[in-house]
């Protein structure tokens, strides 16, 4: 009996994989898709969306705290269980809805991670299948700690399913995932400790902007930070867990009821047996060319967080890359290159931290002659009317062209204001043009005119 054959086999059902599968099926191709987790991917099931639901509630707590004595006489009562029930209304239907959409296009579905047998052959659910083209869109997973007691560490997705909160937590890793969940927990009254091998939190973001977040984390939320600490063990005690680390050659430790591994994320490729498929990969993911085609197996493409491309591991980039892969599969006569416009990224702490474009270091390395403006502006109306003390920006503008090179923001609506900078950069609008535009006032968007 022959193996079942597909025109394309997609591995991963998140934004990227689902998009390619639908495009190819709509074009009449015979398509299969597989996932070893619930269908729909990380963002809607166990990442961006449910996290933002929790952040939305902490915004209410934060705003109420700042407005006490200025109209607020009593703080709202928080109920974690009710919030988690509300969160489920966003995520519970995702897997079934995703499968229904795929089934409507006659896409064959598998619920296991395939393994390569050769360049065009996979083993999945005990069956051997072949495909003309294979698309890898498996995303990322939590980076293993590889230390004794690692099994005691929970992950961010476990946080999103907690039935109740403990009194104490430790987060191993002070990157954006750790900081976001630490802020959520702290605003619900949890005593939080963060440990990181780096000398500061959020090391991929502008240091001056991060310092404002650090200030709020320590002074307002009471979060303890242990930096320059290389964690080497998690020990189970009678009630708590002890996390041990080496700091400046000496052992340090912290205790808490729960420990979370937020040390970062890595490509989810370990189960694919890529070597058998002649699929090149790196620490960043599947190695691809400008067409998102694998560099060694030309029948393999990769898109989304798992591709070692110029795209940041963000949901909007996954969608963009899926369209490139679909185009190159369906129209091979005119290959489409992946293009990467300015990519904004946000840390959903409170206040929020947002960034797009070049950092100071990058601007200097590229040889730009630029003006830099960095201000803390709590007296601007938008911050003052909600009693927000942390509202700051740093902008880099090319002296020759007047174009924005980079923007770094901290504030309650930094995640929205940054989009104005994205539009200016993509549209090549110089600062003089921006200043002449009429924006609604008072609105957060109007503040961009004072930042350039």
Short mmCIF file of C-alpha atoms in Angstrom, two decimals:
data_model
loop_
_atom_site.label_atom_id
_atom_site.label_comp_id
_atom_site.label_asym_id
_atom_site.label_seq_id
_atom_site.Cartn_x
_atom_site.Cartn_y
_atom_site.Cartn_z
CA UNK A 1 0.00 0.00 0.00
CA UNK A 2 1.40 3.42 -0.98
CA UNK A 3 1.96 6.31 1.38
CA UNK A 4 -0.59 9.12 1.47
CA UNK A 5 0.77 12.04 -0.51
CA UNK A 6 0.09 15.76 -0.08
CA UNK A 7 0.93 18.80 -2.13
CA UNK A 8 1.99 20.54 1.06
CA UNK A 9 2.32 19.42 4.67
CA UNK A 10 2.25 22.21 7.26
CA UNK A 11 3.70 21.68 10.74
CA UNK A 12 2.14 24.07 13.26
CA UNK A 13 -1.36 25.55 13.53
CA UNK A 14 -0.58 29.05 14.80
CA UNK A 15 -0.94 32.26 12.80
CA UNK A 16 1.79 31.35 10.31
CA UNK A 17 1.01 27.68 9.68
CA UNK A 18 -2.74 28.13 9.60
CA UNK A 19 -2.41 30.95 7.09
CA UNK A 20 -0.32 28.90 4.65
CA UNK A 21 -2.58 25.86 4.96
CA UNK A 22 -5.71 27.89 4.21
CA UNK A 23 -4.13 29.68 1.25
CA UNK A 24 -2.96 26.45 -0.36
CA UNK A 25 -6.22 24.61 0.28
CA UNK A 26 -8.19 27.51 -1.17
CA UNK A 27 -6.04 27.20 -4.30
CA UNK A 28 -7.07 23.57 -4.68
CA UNK A 29 -3.99 21.92 -3.22
CA UNK A 30 -4.16 18.75 -1.16
CA UNK A 31 -3.08 19.97 2.29
CA UNK A 32 -2.26 18.37 5.63
CA UNK A 33 -1.46 20.09 8.91
CA UNK A 34 -0.17 18.82 12.25
CA UNK A 35 0.28 20.08 15.78
CA UNK A 36 1.29 18.38 19.02
CA UNK A 37 -0.60 20.99 21.06
CA UNK A 38 -4.12 22.39 20.92
CA UNK A 39 -4.86 23.89 17.53
CA UNK A 40 -4.52 27.65 17.11
CA UNK A 41 -0.98 28.24 18.33
CA UNK A 42 0.53 30.11 21.25
CA UNK A 43 -0.87 33.63 20.91
CA UNK A 44 -4.63 32.99 21.26
CA UNK A 45 -4.36 29.89 23.46
CA UNK A 46 -1.56 30.49 25.95
CA UNK A 47 0.18 33.75 25.08
CA UNK A 48 -0.66 37.27 23.91
CA UNK A 49 -4.46 37.21 24.12
CA UNK A 50 -5.07 35.64 27.55
CA UNK A 51 -2.15 37.60 28.98
CA UNK A 52 -3.64 40.87 27.74
CA UNK A 53 -6.97 39.99 29.40
CA UNK A 54 -5.15 39.84 32.75
CA UNK A 55 -3.19 43.02 31.98
CA UNK A 56 -6.47 44.78 31.22
CA UNK A 57 -7.70 44.10 34.73
CA UNK A 58 -4.45 45.26 36.35
CA UNK A 59 -4.88 48.54 34.44
CA UNK A 60 -8.06 49.08 36.44
CA UNK A 61 -6.20 48.42 39.68
CA UNK A 62 -3.32 50.69 38.65
CA UNK A 63 -5.59 53.54 37.54
CA UNK A 64 -7.67 53.30 40.70
CA UNK A 65 -4.55 53.37 42.88
CA UNK A 66 -3.25 56.51 41.18
CA UNK A 67 -6.64 58.26 41.47
CA UNK A 68 -7.20 57.58 45.18
CA UNK A 69 -7.98 60.88 46.85
CA UNK A 70 -8.68 62.43 43.46
CA UNK A 71 -12.15 61.02 43.03
CA UNK A 72 -11.63 57.37 43.93
CA UNK A 73 -12.63 56.74 47.54
CA UNK A 74 -12.50 52.95 47.61
CA UNK A 75 -10.39 50.48 45.67
CA UNK A 76 -12.24 47.90 43.53
CA UNK A 77 -12.24 44.37 44.92
CA UNK A 78 -10.22 41.92 42.84
CA UNK A 79 -11.31 38.31 42.37
CA UNK A 80 -8.73 36.15 40.60
CA UNK A 81 -11.16 33.27 40.04
CA UNK A 82 -13.69 35.51 38.29
CA UNK A 83 -10.96 37.01 36.12
CA UNK A 84 -9.77 33.55 35.06
CA UNK A 85 -13.34 32.60 34.16
CA UNK A 86 -13.54 35.72 32.00
CA UNK A 87 -10.19 34.84 30.40
CA UNK A 88 -11.55 31.43 29.40
CA UNK A 89 -14.24 33.08 27.27
CA UNK A 90 -11.41 34.22 24.98
CA UNK A 91 -9.43 30.98 24.76
CA UNK A 92 -11.67 27.96 25.30
CA UNK A 93 -13.27 28.03 21.86
CA UNK A 94 -10.04 28.60 19.90
CA UNK A 95 -8.90 24.98 19.28
CA UNK A 96 -12.30 23.70 18.12
CA UNK A 97 -12.93 26.79 15.99
CA UNK A 98 -9.52 26.43 14.34
CA UNK A 99 -10.14 22.78 13.52
CA UNK A 100 -13.59 23.61 12.14
CA UNK A 101 -12.11 26.24 9.81
CA UNK A 102 -9.46 23.83 8.56
CA UNK A 103 -11.94 20.98 8.11
CA UNK A 104 -14.17 23.23 6.00
CA UNK A 105 -11.30 23.43 3.50
CA UNK A 106 -10.79 19.62 3.52
CA UNK A 107 -7.42 19.97 5.19
CA UNK A 108 -6.24 16.69 6.73
CA UNK A 109 -5.43 17.20 10.41
CA UNK A 110 -2.93 15.36 12.60
CA UNK A 111 -2.45 15.75 16.34
CA UNK A 112 1.20 14.88 16.76
CA UNK A 113 4.56 16.38 15.92
CA UNK A 114 5.83 14.78 12.69
CA UNK A 115 9.38 13.52 12.25
CA UNK A 116 11.38 13.72 9.04
CA UNK A 117 12.34 10.41 7.48
CA UNK A 118 13.93 11.99 4.41
CA UNK A 119 13.65 15.25 2.47
CA UNK A 120 10.01 14.72 1.46
CA UNK A 121 8.80 12.04 3.86
CA UNK A 122 7.37 12.37 7.36
CA UNK A 123 6.23 9.99 10.07
CA UNK A 124 3.15 11.17 11.96
CA UNK A 125 0.65 9.32 14.17
CA UNK A 126 2.30 6.04 13.20
CA UNK A 127 1.74 6.73 9.50
CA UNK A 128 4.23 7.57 6.77
CA UNK A 129 3.27 10.46 4.49
CA UNK A 130 4.99 12.25 1.65
CA UNK A 131 4.67 15.83 0.46
CA UNK A 132 5.98 17.91 -2.40
CA UNK A 133 6.46 20.84 -0.04
CA UNK A 134 6.78 20.99 3.74
CA UNK A 135 6.22 24.17 5.76
CA UNK A 136 7.60 24.42 9.30
CA UNK A 137 5.70 26.88 11.49
CA UNK A 138 6.10 25.35 14.94
CA UNK A 139 6.84 28.59 16.80
CA UNK A 140 8.84 28.72 19.99
CA UNK A 141 8.76 27.11 23.42
CA UNK A 142 10.19 27.90 26.84
CA UNK A 143 13.95 27.52 26.98
CA UNK A 144 14.96 24.59 29.22
CA UNK A 145 16.87 25.63 32.33
CA UNK A 146 18.99 22.45 32.36
CA UNK A 147 19.57 22.57 36.12
CA UNK A 148 18.74 20.18 38.99
CA UNK A 149 15.12 20.67 40.05
CA UNK A 150 14.07 22.14 36.72
CA UNK A 151 10.91 20.02 36.88
CA UNK A 152 9.65 22.21 39.74
CA UNK A 153 9.57 25.34 37.58
CA UNK A 154 6.24 26.28 36.02
CA UNK A 155 5.87 28.12 32.72
CA UNK A 156 4.00 31.25 31.68
CA UNK A 157 1.15 29.12 30.31
CA UNK A 158 0.79 27.57 33.79
CA UNK A 159 0.44 31.07 35.24
CA UNK A 160 -2.47 31.67 32.87
CA UNK A 161 -4.29 28.67 34.33
CA UNK A 162 -3.69 29.23 38.05
CA UNK A 163 -6.83 28.56 40.06
CA UNK A 164 -5.53 30.76 42.85
CA UNK A 165 -2.48 32.89 43.52
CA UNK A 166 0.16 32.05 46.13
CA UNK A 167 1.64 34.60 48.51
CA UNK A 168 5.10 34.42 46.94
CA UNK A 169 6.59 33.77 43.49
CA UNK A 170 10.02 33.66 41.90
CA UNK A 171 10.55 34.33 38.20
CA UNK A 172 13.79 33.02 36.71
CA UNK A 173 14.39 35.48 33.90
CA UNK A 174 13.60 39.20 33.78
CA UNK A 175 12.86 39.49 30.08
CA UNK A 176 9.54 40.70 28.71
CA UNK A 177 7.62 37.52 29.65
CA UNK A 178 8.92 37.49 33.20
CA UNK A 179 8.36 41.20 33.71
CA UNK A 180 4.82 41.15 32.34
CA UNK A 181 3.72 38.28 34.57
CA UNK A 182 5.60 39.69 37.56
CA UNK A 183 3.66 42.95 37.23
CA UNK A 184 0.36 41.08 37.01
CA UNK A 185 1.13 38.98 40.09
CA UNK A 186 2.44 41.92 42.12
CA UNK A 187 -0.69 43.97 41.44
CA UNK A 188 -2.72 41.09 42.86
CA UNK A 189 -0.69 41.24 46.05
CA UNK A 190 1.87 38.50 45.39
CA UNK A 191 5.37 39.11 46.76
CA UNK A 192 7.59 38.68 43.70
CA UNK A 193 11.31 37.99 43.35
CA UNK A 194 13.07 38.04 39.99
CA UNK A 195 16.42 36.43 39.26
CA UNK A 196 18.43 36.96 36.08
CA UNK A 197 22.01 36.32 34.93
CA UNK A 198 22.05 39.74 33.20
CA UNK A 199 22.95 42.98 35.02
CA UNK A 200 19.45 44.41 34.43
CA UNK A 201 15.96 43.54 33.31
CA UNK A 202 14.71 43.75 29.71
CA UNK A 203 18.23 43.77 28.30
CA UNK A 204 16.98 44.00 24.69
CA UNK A 205 15.32 47.37 25.32
CA UNK A 206 16.63 50.91 25.80
CA UNK A 207 18.31 51.10 29.19
CA UNK A 208 16.97 54.55 30.09
CA UNK A 209 13.40 53.48 29.38
CA UNK A 210 13.89 50.23 31.29
CA UNK A 211 15.12 52.20 34.31
CA UNK A 212 11.67 53.79 34.59
CA UNK A 213 10.04 50.33 34.57
CA UNK A 214 12.58 49.17 37.13
CA UNK A 215 11.70 52.10 39.37
CA UNK A 216 8.00 51.28 39.31
CA UNK A 217 8.68 47.58 39.81
CA UNK A 218 10.72 48.15 42.94
CA UNK A 219 9.17 51.24 44.52
CA UNK A 220 5.47 50.79 43.72
CA UNK A 221 5.14 47.02 43.42
CA UNK A 222 7.81 45.88 45.86
CA UNK A 223 9.42 43.44 43.43
CA UNK A 224 12.87 42.23 44.51
CA UNK A 225 15.55 41.78 41.83
CA UNK A 226 18.63 39.59 42.02
CA UNK A 227 20.80 40.37 39.00
CA UNK A 228 24.07 38.89 37.77
CA UNK A 229 22.79 35.64 39.22
CA UNK A 230 23.38 32.36 37.40
CA UNK A 231 20.65 30.04 38.67
CA UNK A 232 21.99 26.52 39.22
CA UNK A 233 19.36 24.64 41.25
CA UNK A 234 15.74 24.58 42.36
CA UNK A 235 15.30 22.78 45.67
CA UNK A 236 11.95 21.53 46.95
CA UNK A 237 11.32 22.37 50.60
CA UNK A 238 8.37 21.37 52.78
CA UNK A 239 6.15 24.26 51.66
CA UNK A 240 8.30 26.41 49.41
CA UNK A 241 10.96 26.07 46.76
CA UNK A 242 14.46 27.48 47.11
CA UNK A 243 16.17 28.81 44.00
CA UNK A 244 19.96 28.87 44.25
CA UNK A 245 22.30 30.94 42.12
CA UNK A 246 25.90 32.12 41.90
CA UNK A 247 26.35 35.87 42.10
CA UNK A 248 29.84 37.39 42.03
CA UNK A 249 31.30 34.02 42.97
CA UNK A 250 29.04 33.56 45.99
CA UNK A 251 25.89 31.49 46.42
CA UNK A 252 22.66 33.42 46.82
CA UNK A 253 19.13 32.06 47.12
CA UNK A 254 15.47 32.99 47.39
CA UNK A 255 12.39 31.08 48.56
CA UNK A 256 8.81 31.13 47.30
CA UNK A 257 5.70 28.98 46.98
CA UNK A 258 5.93 28.96 43.17
CA UNK A 259 8.81 29.22 40.72
CA UNK A 260 8.40 30.16 37.05
CA UNK A 261 10.83 29.63 34.22
CA UNK A 262 10.73 32.85 32.19
CA UNK A 263 14.34 32.62 31.02
CA UNK A 264 13.41 33.02 27.37
CA UNK A 265 12.13 31.07 24.39
CA UNK A 266 13.78 28.87 21.78
CA UNK A 267 12.63 27.41 18.44
CA UNK A 268 10.34 24.41 18.87
CA UNK A 269 12.17 22.02 16.55
CA UNK A 270 13.65 19.32 18.77
CA UNK A 271 11.04 16.66 17.85
CA UNK A 272 11.27 17.07 14.07
CA UNK A 273 14.53 15.15 13.47
CA UNK A 274 15.56 17.78 10.96
CA UNK A 275 18.87 16.14 10.13
CA UNK A 276 17.06 13.25 8.43
CA UNK A 277 15.26 15.75 6.23
CA UNK A 278 18.46 17.62 5.33
CA UNK A 279 16.94 20.74 6.92
CA UNK A 280 19.49 23.30 8.07
CA UNK A 281 18.82 25.09 11.36
CA UNK A 282 20.50 27.34 13.90
CA UNK A 283 19.91 28.40 17.48
CA UNK A 284 17.43 30.96 16.14
CA UNK A 285 15.42 28.44 14.12
CA UNK A 286 15.09 27.06 10.62
CA UNK A 287 17.72 28.61 8.35
CA UNK A 288 16.02 30.36 5.45
CA UNK A 289 16.88 32.55 2.47
CA UNK A 290 15.16 35.77 1.43
CA UNK A 291 12.21 33.74 0.14
CA UNK A 292 11.83 31.91 3.51
CA UNK A 293 13.02 28.74 1.82
CA UNK A 294 15.36 26.43 3.72
CA UNK A 295 18.96 26.77 2.65
CA UNK A 296 19.62 23.03 2.28
CA UNK A 297 16.24 21.40 1.56
CA UNK A 298 14.60 23.51 -1.14
CA UNK A 299 11.25 21.76 -0.62
CA UNK A 300 11.03 23.11 2.94
CA UNK A 301 9.89 26.59 3.95
CA UNK A 302 9.64 28.13 7.39
CA UNK A 303 7.64 31.09 8.68
CA UNK A 304 6.76 32.69 11.98
CA UNK A 305 8.73 32.55 15.21
CA UNK A 306 10.57 29.37 14.18
CA UNK A 307 12.24 30.88 11.10
CA UNK A 308 15.74 32.28 11.42
CA UNK A 309 14.78 35.41 9.50
CA UNK A 310 14.95 39.16 10.06
CA UNK A 311 11.48 39.09 11.57
CA UNK A 312 11.00 39.48 15.31
CA UNK A 313 9.06 36.71 17.09
CA UNK A 314 5.79 38.63 16.95
CA UNK A 315 2.33 37.55 15.79
CA UNK A 316 2.01 40.30 13.12
CA UNK A 317 5.35 39.19 11.63
CA UNK A 318 4.17 35.56 11.57
CA UNK A 319 1.18 36.63 9.50
CA UNK A 320 3.41 38.58 7.10
CA UNK A 321 5.81 35.68 6.65
CA UNK A 322 2.98 33.21 6.04
CA UNK A 323 1.84 35.34 3.11
CA UNK A 324 5.34 35.26 1.65
CA UNK A 325 5.51 31.47 1.92
CA UNK A 326 2.03 31.06 0.42
CA UNK A 327 2.98 33.29 -2.50
CA UNK A 328 6.17 31.36 -3.18
CA UNK A 329 4.42 28.01 -3.02
CA UNK A 330 1.56 29.02 -5.30
CA UNK A 331 3.45 31.22 -7.77
CA UNK A 332 6.93 29.84 -8.29
CA UNK A 333 7.57 31.83 -11.48
CA UNK A 334 7.91 35.09 -9.58
CA UNK A 335 9.47 34.41 -6.15
CA UNK A 336 8.45 36.87 -3.45
CA UNK A 337 11.06 38.18 -1.05
CA UNK A 338 10.30 38.66 2.61
CA UNK A 339 10.36 42.35 3.48
CA UNK A 340 10.70 43.73 6.98
CA UNK A 341 9.46 47.26 7.62
CA UNK A 342 10.00 48.84 11.05
CA UNK A 343 8.89 46.31 13.63
CA UNK A 344 7.41 47.72 16.86
CA UNK A 345 7.51 45.68 20.03
CA UNK A 346 5.80 46.23 23.37
CA UNK A 347 6.30 45.05 26.94
CA UNK A 348 2.91 44.96 28.66
CA UNK A 349 4.06 46.02 32.08
CA UNK A 350 2.43 49.07 33.65
CA UNK A 351 3.49 51.54 32.50
CA UNK A 352 4.04 49.93 29.12
CA UNK A 353 7.36 49.96 27.31
CA UNK A 354 7.41 50.26 23.51
CA UNK A 355 10.14 50.46 20.92
CA UNK A 356 10.60 50.70 17.15
CA UNK A 357 13.59 51.33 14.93
CA UNK A 358 17.19 51.92 15.91
CA UNK A 359 18.70 52.16 19.36
CA UNK A 360 21.43 54.72 20.10
CA UNK A 361 24.08 52.04 19.70
CA UNK A 362 22.69 50.88 16.37
CA UNK A 363 22.40 54.43 15.03
CA UNK A 364 26.04 55.09 15.91
CA UNK A 365 27.19 51.81 14.37
CA UNK A 366 25.38 52.66 11.12
CA UNK A 367 27.07 56.05 11.02
CA UNK A 368 23.99 58.27 11.29
CA UNK A 369 24.32 61.91 12.31
CA UNK A 370 21.25 62.26 14.47
CA UNK A 371 19.59 64.33 17.15
CA UNK A 372 18.47 62.60 20.31
CA UNK A 373 15.72 63.80 22.58
CA UNK A 374 15.01 62.11 25.91
CA UNK A 375 12.51 63.53 28.37
CA UNK A 376 10.37 62.48 31.31
CA UNK A 377 7.08 64.35 30.84
CA UNK A 378 4.61 63.63 33.67
CA UNK A 379 3.35 67.23 33.37
CA UNK A 380 2.02 66.68 29.86
CA UNK A 381 -1.76 66.69 30.04
CA UNK A 382 -2.30 63.06 29.05
CA UNK A 383 -0.18 61.83 31.96
CA UNK A 384 -1.17 64.51 34.45
CA UNK A 385 -4.93 64.02 34.14
CA UNK A 386 -4.59 60.40 35.30
CA UNK A 387 -1.88 61.21 37.87
CA UNK A 388 0.74 59.15 36.02
CA UNK A 389 4.28 59.97 37.14
CA UNK A 390 6.11 57.83 34.59
CA UNK A 391 5.69 59.06 31.03
CA UNK A 392 8.90 59.31 29.00
CA UNK A 393 10.27 59.13 25.51
CA UNK A 394 13.52 58.92 23.62
CA UNK A 395 13.58 59.69 19.89
CA UNK A 396 16.38 59.57 17.34
CA UNK A 397 15.99 61.75 14.24
CA UNK A 398 18.30 61.82 11.22
CA UNK A 399 19.71 65.37 10.91
CA UNK A 400 20.06 65.08 7.14
CA UNK A 401 16.55 63.89 6.25
CA UNK A 402 14.49 64.75 9.32
CA UNK A 403 13.21 61.17 9.39
CA UNK A 404 12.66 59.25 12.60
CA UNK A 405 15.31 56.56 13.07
CA UNK A 406 14.01 55.15 16.34
CA UNK A 407 11.51 55.74 19.12
CA UNK A 408 11.47 54.35 22.64
CA UNK A 409 8.54 55.09 24.95
CA UNK A 410 7.34 54.41 28.47
CA UNK A 411 3.80 55.28 29.48
CA UNK A 412 0.23 54.07 29.97
CA UNK A 413 -0.50 54.11 26.22
CA UNK A 414 2.99 53.56 24.82
CA UNK A 415 1.66 50.55 22.91
CA UNK A 416 -0.64 52.84 20.91
CA UNK A 417 1.63 55.86 20.48
CA UNK A 418 4.38 53.66 19.04
CA UNK A 419 2.09 52.88 16.11
CA UNK A 420 2.16 56.56 15.13
CA UNK A 421 5.93 56.32 14.88
CA UNK A 422 5.60 53.16 12.78
CA UNK A 423 3.32 54.98 10.34
CA UNK A 424 5.72 57.93 10.17
CA UNK A 425 8.69 55.66 9.53
CA UNK A 426 6.95 53.45 6.96
CA UNK A 427 5.50 56.50 5.20
CA UNK A 428 8.84 58.34 5.34
CA UNK A 429 7.20 61.35 6.94
CA UNK A 430 9.80 63.81 8.19
CA UNK A 431 9.40 65.59 11.51
CA UNK A 432 8.42 68.90 9.90
CA UNK A 433 5.52 67.15 8.17
CA UNK A 434 4.47 65.44 11.40
CA UNK A 435 4.43 68.74 13.28
CA UNK A 436 2.16 70.29 10.66
CA UNK A 437 -0.44 67.54 10.97
CA UNK A 438 -3.62 68.16 12.96
CA UNK A 439 -4.38 65.51 15.57
CA UNK A 440 -7.31 65.36 17.95
CA UNK A 441 -6.55 66.92 21.31
CA UNK A 442 -6.19 65.86 24.00
CA UNK A 443 -5.24 62.44 22.69
CA UNK A 444 -2.20 60.28 23.22
CA UNK A 445 -1.51 60.30 19.47
CA UNK A 446 -1.17 64.08 19.51
CA UNK A 447 1.84 63.79 21.81
CA UNK A 448 4.01 62.51 18.95
CA UNK A 449 4.34 66.12 17.74
CA UNK A 450 6.10 67.03 20.96
CA UNK A 451 8.44 64.04 20.79
CA UNK A 452 10.15 64.84 17.48
#
